[in-house]
Amino acid sequence: MSAFRCLPFTTTICTRVTTEELIHGPLHLVVRREKLLSTRGTPSKESKYSANMKYSTTVSSSRRKSRKAHFASHSEARRVLMSANLSKELQARHGVRSMPIRKDDEVLVVRGMFKGREGKVTACFRKKMVVHVERITREKANGATVDVGIPASSMVITKLKMDKDRKAALERKNRNKGEKDVAMSNVD
């Protein structure tokens, strides 16, 4: 005699239970091991998340932990977080998609209330995670004018302030390194 029985804690694994297994234990606890092993890697149809979704076991996928890491990050980590995309011309020239923003870069605001405004970066506040751009100000109730903080992700860098460290970073991050070397090797 055999019977079909679904496990109470899951809807995806149903096994065929034989008479011997019925004698050895309660029906809801009997599970064929090979059946479990064969279905372990495949996601269930009811579940919207796969069992094999996580790539690195050392990095948490918890929203709470990632938010804590973001807002409690130290200054050097915030420098990297405050990166902005380069304009299409700069991306083509340097082979780099984005760079950490810094004072004296020229930027174009692409999102928000000041969309379309251009200017030079006057200050980067890592503590507040905002960037101040010249000529983007507002007037306070008492008449004083103050700079408006704009997130770095809402900007595109149109002109980089170059120094030796920035130049080295661009060469290090360049995605077209191999192509340039091949192209230059043909020139004599």
Short mmCIF file of N, CA and C in Angstrom, two decimals, residues 57-158:
data_model
loop_
_atom_site.label_atom_id
_atom_site.label_comp_id
_atom_site.label_asym_id
_atom_site.label_seq_id
_atom_site.Cartn_x
_atom_site.Cartn_y
_atom_site.Cartn_z
N THR A 57 28.32 34.78 0.23
CA THR A 57 27.80 34.46 1.56
C THR A 57 28.35 35.38 2.63
N THR A 58 29.42 36.13 2.32
CA THR A 58 30.01 37.04 3.30
C THR A 58 29.31 38.39 3.35
N VAL A 59 28.50 38.71 2.34
CA VAL A 59 27.80 39.99 2.29
C VAL A 59 26.33 39.76 2.62
N SER A 60 25.82 40.53 3.54
CA SER A 60 24.43 40.39 3.95
C SER A 60 23.51 41.02 2.92
N SER A 61 22.33 40.43 2.72
CA SER A 61 21.34 41.02 1.83
C SER A 61 20.22 41.67 2.63
N SER A 62 20.46 41.90 3.92
CA SER A 62 19.47 42.49 4.79
C SER A 62 19.36 43.99 4.54
N ARG A 63 18.15 44.48 4.37
CA ARG A 63 17.92 45.91 4.14
C ARG A 63 18.38 46.71 5.36
N ARG A 64 18.08 46.19 6.53
CA ARG A 64 18.45 46.89 7.77
C ARG A 64 19.96 47.06 7.87
N LYS A 65 20.70 46.00 7.60
CA LYS A 65 22.16 46.06 7.72
C LYS A 65 22.79 46.94 6.65
N SER A 66 22.26 46.90 5.43
CA SER A 66 22.84 47.72 4.37
C SER A 66 22.56 49.21 4.61
N ARG A 67 21.38 49.53 5.14
CA ARG A 67 21.09 50.93 5.48
C ARG A 67 21.99 51.41 6.61
N LYS A 68 22.22 50.56 7.60
CA LYS A 68 23.10 50.94 8.71
C LYS A 68 24.51 51.18 8.20
N ALA A 69 25.00 50.32 7.31
CA ALA A 69 26.34 50.48 6.75
C ALA A 69 26.43 51.76 5.92
N HIS A 70 25.38 52.09 5.21
CA HIS A 70 25.37 53.29 4.37
C HIS A 70 25.43 54.56 5.22
N PHE A 71 24.56 54.66 6.21
CA PHE A 71 24.47 55.89 6.98
C PHE A 71 25.53 56.00 8.07
N ALA A 72 26.15 54.89 8.46
CA ALA A 72 27.20 54.94 9.47
C ALA A 72 28.59 54.83 8.84
N SER A 73 28.67 55.00 7.52
CA SER A 73 29.95 54.81 6.83
C SER A 73 30.92 55.94 7.17
N HIS A 74 32.21 55.62 7.10
CA HIS A 74 33.26 56.60 7.41
C HIS A 74 33.53 57.47 6.17
N SER A 75 34.36 58.47 6.35
CA SER A 75 34.55 59.50 5.33
C SER A 75 35.09 58.95 4.02
N GLU A 76 36.04 58.03 4.08
CA GLU A 76 36.63 57.50 2.84
C GLU A 76 35.61 56.65 2.08
N ALA A 77 34.75 55.95 2.79
CA ALA A 77 33.70 55.18 2.13
C ALA A 77 32.66 56.11 1.52
N ARG A 78 32.38 57.22 2.19
CA ARG A 78 31.41 58.19 1.66
C ARG A 78 31.93 58.87 0.39
N ARG A 79 33.25 59.00 0.28
CA ARG A 79 33.83 59.55 -0.94
C ARG A 79 33.44 58.70 -2.14
N VAL A 80 33.50 57.39 -1.98
CA VAL A 80 33.13 56.48 -3.07
C VAL A 80 31.62 56.49 -3.29
N LEU A 81 30.84 56.57 -2.20
CA LEU A 81 29.39 56.63 -2.33
C LEU A 81 28.94 57.89 -3.05
N MET A 82 29.70 58.98 -2.89
CA MET A 82 29.35 60.25 -3.53
C MET A 82 30.01 60.33 -4.91
N SER A 83 29.78 59.33 -5.74
CA SER A 83 30.29 59.31 -7.10
C SER A 83 29.21 59.78 -8.04
N ALA A 84 29.64 60.32 -9.18
CA ALA A 84 28.70 60.76 -10.20
C ALA A 84 29.15 60.22 -11.55
N ASN A 85 28.19 60.01 -12.43
CA ASN A 85 28.52 59.56 -13.78
C ASN A 85 29.26 60.65 -14.53
N LEU A 86 30.12 60.23 -15.44
CA LEU A 86 30.78 61.18 -16.34
C LEU A 86 29.87 61.40 -17.54
N SER A 87 30.04 62.55 -18.21
CA SER A 87 29.26 62.81 -19.41
C SER A 87 29.68 61.81 -20.50
N LYS A 88 28.88 61.70 -21.55
CA LYS A 88 29.15 60.73 -22.61
C LYS A 88 30.50 61.00 -23.27
N GLU A 89 30.87 62.27 -23.44
CA GLU A 89 32.16 62.61 -24.06
C GLU A 89 33.32 62.15 -23.17
N LEU A 90 33.20 62.42 -21.86
CA LEU A 90 34.26 62.00 -20.93
C LEU A 90 34.34 60.47 -20.82
N GLN A 91 33.18 59.80 -20.87
CA GLN A 91 33.18 58.34 -20.83
C GLN A 91 33.90 57.77 -22.05
N ALA A 92 33.66 58.37 -23.22
CA ALA A 92 34.31 57.89 -24.43
C ALA A 92 35.81 58.18 -24.40
N ARG A 93 36.19 59.34 -23.87
CA ARG A 93 37.60 59.72 -23.86
C ARG A 93 38.42 58.90 -22.87
N HIS A 94 37.88 58.69 -21.67
CA HIS A 94 38.66 58.04 -20.61
C HIS A 94 38.33 56.55 -20.43
N GLY A 95 37.20 56.08 -20.98
CA GLY A 95 36.81 54.69 -20.80
C GLY A 95 36.38 54.38 -19.38
N VAL A 96 35.87 55.39 -18.68
CA VAL A 96 35.44 55.25 -17.29
C VAL A 96 34.01 55.76 -17.19
N ARG A 97 33.15 55.05 -16.45
CA ARG A 97 31.74 55.43 -16.37
C ARG A 97 31.48 56.48 -15.29
N SER A 98 32.12 56.35 -14.11
CA SER A 98 31.84 57.28 -13.02
C SER A 98 33.09 57.52 -12.19
N MET A 99 33.09 58.62 -11.46
CA MET A 99 34.21 59.01 -10.60
C MET A 99 33.65 59.65 -9.34
N PRO A 100 34.39 59.55 -8.22
CA PRO A 100 33.98 60.31 -7.03
C PRO A 100 34.05 61.81 -7.33
N ILE A 101 33.03 62.53 -6.92
CA ILE A 101 32.95 63.96 -7.21
C ILE A 101 33.86 64.71 -6.25
N ARG A 102 34.40 65.84 -6.71
CA ARG A 102 35.27 66.64 -5.85
C ARG A 102 35.13 68.12 -6.19
N LYS A 103 35.69 68.94 -5.32
CA LYS A 103 35.63 70.39 -5.50
C LYS A 103 36.31 70.76 -6.82
N ASP A 104 35.78 71.76 -7.50
CA ASP A 104 36.28 72.31 -8.77
C ASP A 104 35.95 71.46 -9.99
N ASP A 105 35.20 70.37 -9.85
CA ASP A 105 34.64 69.69 -11.02
C ASP A 105 33.50 70.54 -11.55
N GLU A 106 33.27 70.46 -12.87
CA GLU A 106 32.10 71.14 -13.44
C GLU A 106 31.03 70.08 -13.68
N VAL A 107 29.81 70.38 -13.22
CA VAL A 107 28.74 69.39 -13.24
C VAL A 107 27.48 69.94 -13.89
N LEU A 108 26.62 69.02 -14.30
CA LEU A 108 25.29 69.34 -14.81
C LEU A 108 24.29 68.58 -13.95
N VAL A 109 23.32 69.28 -13.40
CA VAL A 109 22.30 68.64 -12.56
C VAL A 109 21.26 68.01 -13.50
N VAL A 110 21.01 66.71 -13.34
CA VAL A 110 20.11 66.00 -14.26
C VAL A 110 18.81 65.56 -13.59
N ARG A 111 18.69 65.71 -12.27
CA ARG A 111 17.47 65.32 -11.57
C ARG A 111 17.12 66.37 -10.52
N GLY A 112 15.85 66.46 -10.24
CA GLY A 112 15.42 67.33 -9.15
C GLY A 112 14.95 68.69 -9.61
N MET A 113 14.78 69.58 -8.63
CA MET A 113 14.24 70.91 -8.87
C MET A 113 15.17 71.78 -9.71
N PHE A 114 16.48 71.51 -9.63
CA PHE A 114 17.46 72.33 -10.35
C PHE A 114 17.96 71.63 -11.61
N LYS A 115 17.15 70.76 -12.18
CA LYS A 115 17.51 70.00 -13.37
C LYS A 115 17.87 70.95 -14.53
N GLY A 116 18.98 70.66 -15.19
CA GLY A 116 19.42 71.46 -16.33
C GLY A 116 20.41 72.55 -15.97
N ARG A 117 20.64 72.82 -14.67
CA ARG A 117 21.58 73.86 -14.24
C ARG A 117 23.00 73.32 -14.25
N GLU A 118 23.94 74.16 -14.69
CA GLU A 118 25.36 73.79 -14.72
C GLU A 118 26.13 74.69 -13.77
N GLY A 119 27.28 74.21 -13.34
CA GLY A 119 28.13 75.02 -12.48
C GLY A 119 29.31 74.24 -11.96
N LYS A 120 30.15 74.95 -11.23
CA LYS A 120 31.34 74.36 -10.64
C LYS A 120 31.03 73.95 -9.20
N VAL A 121 31.57 72.81 -8.78
CA VAL A 121 31.36 72.32 -7.42
C VAL A 121 32.15 73.21 -6.46
N THR A 122 31.46 73.80 -5.48
CA THR A 122 32.14 74.66 -4.51
C THR A 122 32.49 73.91 -3.23
N ALA A 123 31.72 72.87 -2.89
CA ALA A 123 31.98 72.11 -1.66
C ALA A 123 31.33 70.74 -1.75
N CYS A 124 31.98 69.75 -1.14
CA CYS A 124 31.43 68.40 -0.99
C CYS A 124 31.31 68.10 0.49
N PHE A 125 30.08 67.97 0.98
CA PHE A 125 29.87 67.68 2.39
C PHE A 125 29.61 66.19 2.54
N ARG A 126 30.67 65.47 2.96
CA ARG A 126 30.53 64.03 3.11
C ARG A 126 29.61 63.69 4.28
N LYS A 127 29.62 64.52 5.31
CA LYS A 127 28.77 64.25 6.47
C LYS A 127 27.30 64.29 6.09
N LYS A 128 26.91 65.27 5.26
CA LYS A 128 25.52 65.39 4.83
C LYS A 128 25.25 64.64 3.53
N MET A 129 26.30 64.11 2.88
CA MET A 129 26.20 63.40 1.60
C MET A 129 25.62 64.28 0.50
N VAL A 130 25.98 65.57 0.50
CA VAL A 130 25.50 66.50 -0.52
C VAL A 130 26.67 67.28 -1.11
N VAL A 131 26.39 67.89 -2.25
CA VAL A 131 27.37 68.69 -2.99
C VAL A 131 26.77 70.07 -3.19
N HIS A 132 27.58 71.12 -3.01
CA HIS A 132 27.15 72.48 -3.29
C HIS A 132 27.72 72.92 -4.62
N VAL A 133 26.88 73.49 -5.45
CA VAL A 133 27.27 73.96 -6.78
C VAL A 133 27.07 75.46 -6.83
N GLU A 134 28.01 76.16 -7.49
CA GLU A 134 27.91 77.63 -7.56
C GLU A 134 26.65 78.04 -8.31
N ARG A 135 26.05 79.13 -7.89
CA ARG A 135 24.84 79.71 -8.46
C ARG A 135 23.59 78.86 -8.23
N ILE A 136 23.66 77.82 -7.42
CA ILE A 136 22.44 77.09 -7.03
C ILE A 136 22.22 77.38 -5.56
N THR A 137 21.40 78.42 -5.30
CA THR A 137 21.15 78.88 -3.94
C THR A 137 19.66 79.11 -3.75
N ARG A 138 19.27 79.33 -2.52
CA ARG A 138 17.90 79.73 -2.21
C ARG A 138 17.95 80.81 -1.15
N GLU A 139 16.88 81.54 -1.03
CA GLU A 139 16.81 82.64 -0.07
C GLU A 139 16.03 82.19 1.17
N LYS A 140 16.60 82.45 2.34
CA LYS A 140 15.94 82.10 3.59
C LYS A 140 14.89 83.15 3.94
N ALA A 141 14.10 82.88 4.96
CA ALA A 141 13.03 83.79 5.37
C ALA A 141 13.58 85.13 5.83
N ASN A 142 14.80 85.12 6.41
CA ASN A 142 15.36 86.38 6.89
C ASN A 142 16.14 87.12 5.80
N GLY A 143 16.12 86.62 4.57
CA GLY A 143 16.77 87.31 3.45
C GLY A 143 18.15 86.79 3.10
N ALA A 144 18.74 85.96 3.93
CA ALA A 144 20.07 85.42 3.64
C ALA A 144 19.99 84.36 2.55
N THR A 145 21.02 84.31 1.71
CA THR A 145 21.08 83.29 0.66
C THR A 145 21.98 82.15 1.12
N VAL A 146 21.55 80.93 0.90
CA VAL A 146 22.32 79.75 1.29
C VAL A 146 22.42 78.80 0.10
N ASP A 147 23.54 78.06 0.06
CA ASP A 147 23.71 77.05 -0.98
C ASP A 147 22.76 75.89 -0.74
N VAL A 148 22.28 75.30 -1.82
CA VAL A 148 21.38 74.16 -1.73
C VAL A 148 22.20 72.89 -1.94
N GLY A 149 22.08 71.95 -1.02
CA GLY A 149 22.79 70.68 -1.16
C GLY A 149 22.08 69.77 -2.14
N ILE A 150 22.86 69.21 -3.08
CA ILE A 150 22.31 68.33 -4.10
C ILE A 150 23.04 66.98 -4.00
N PRO A 151 22.34 65.88 -4.05
CA PRO A 151 23.02 64.57 -4.00
C PRO A 151 23.91 64.36 -5.22
N ALA A 152 25.03 63.71 -5.02
CA ALA A 152 25.98 63.48 -6.12
C ALA A 152 25.39 62.61 -7.22
N SER A 153 24.46 61.73 -6.85
CA SER A 153 23.86 60.84 -7.85
C SER A 153 22.93 61.58 -8.81
N SER A 154 22.58 62.82 -8.48
CA SER A 154 21.71 63.62 -9.34
C SER A 154 22.49 64.48 -10.31
N MET A 155 23.79 64.23 -10.44
CA MET A 155 24.64 65.06 -11.29
C MET A 155 25.38 64.23 -12.31
N VAL A 156 25.85 64.93 -13.34
CA VAL A 156 26.75 64.35 -14.33
C VAL A 156 27.96 65.26 -14.40
N ILE A 157 29.15 64.67 -14.31
CA ILE A 157 30.38 65.47 -14.38
C ILE A 157 30.67 65.80 -15.84
N THR A 158 30.78 67.09 -16.15
CA THR A 158 31.05 67.51 -17.53
C THR A 158 32.51 67.88 -17.75
#
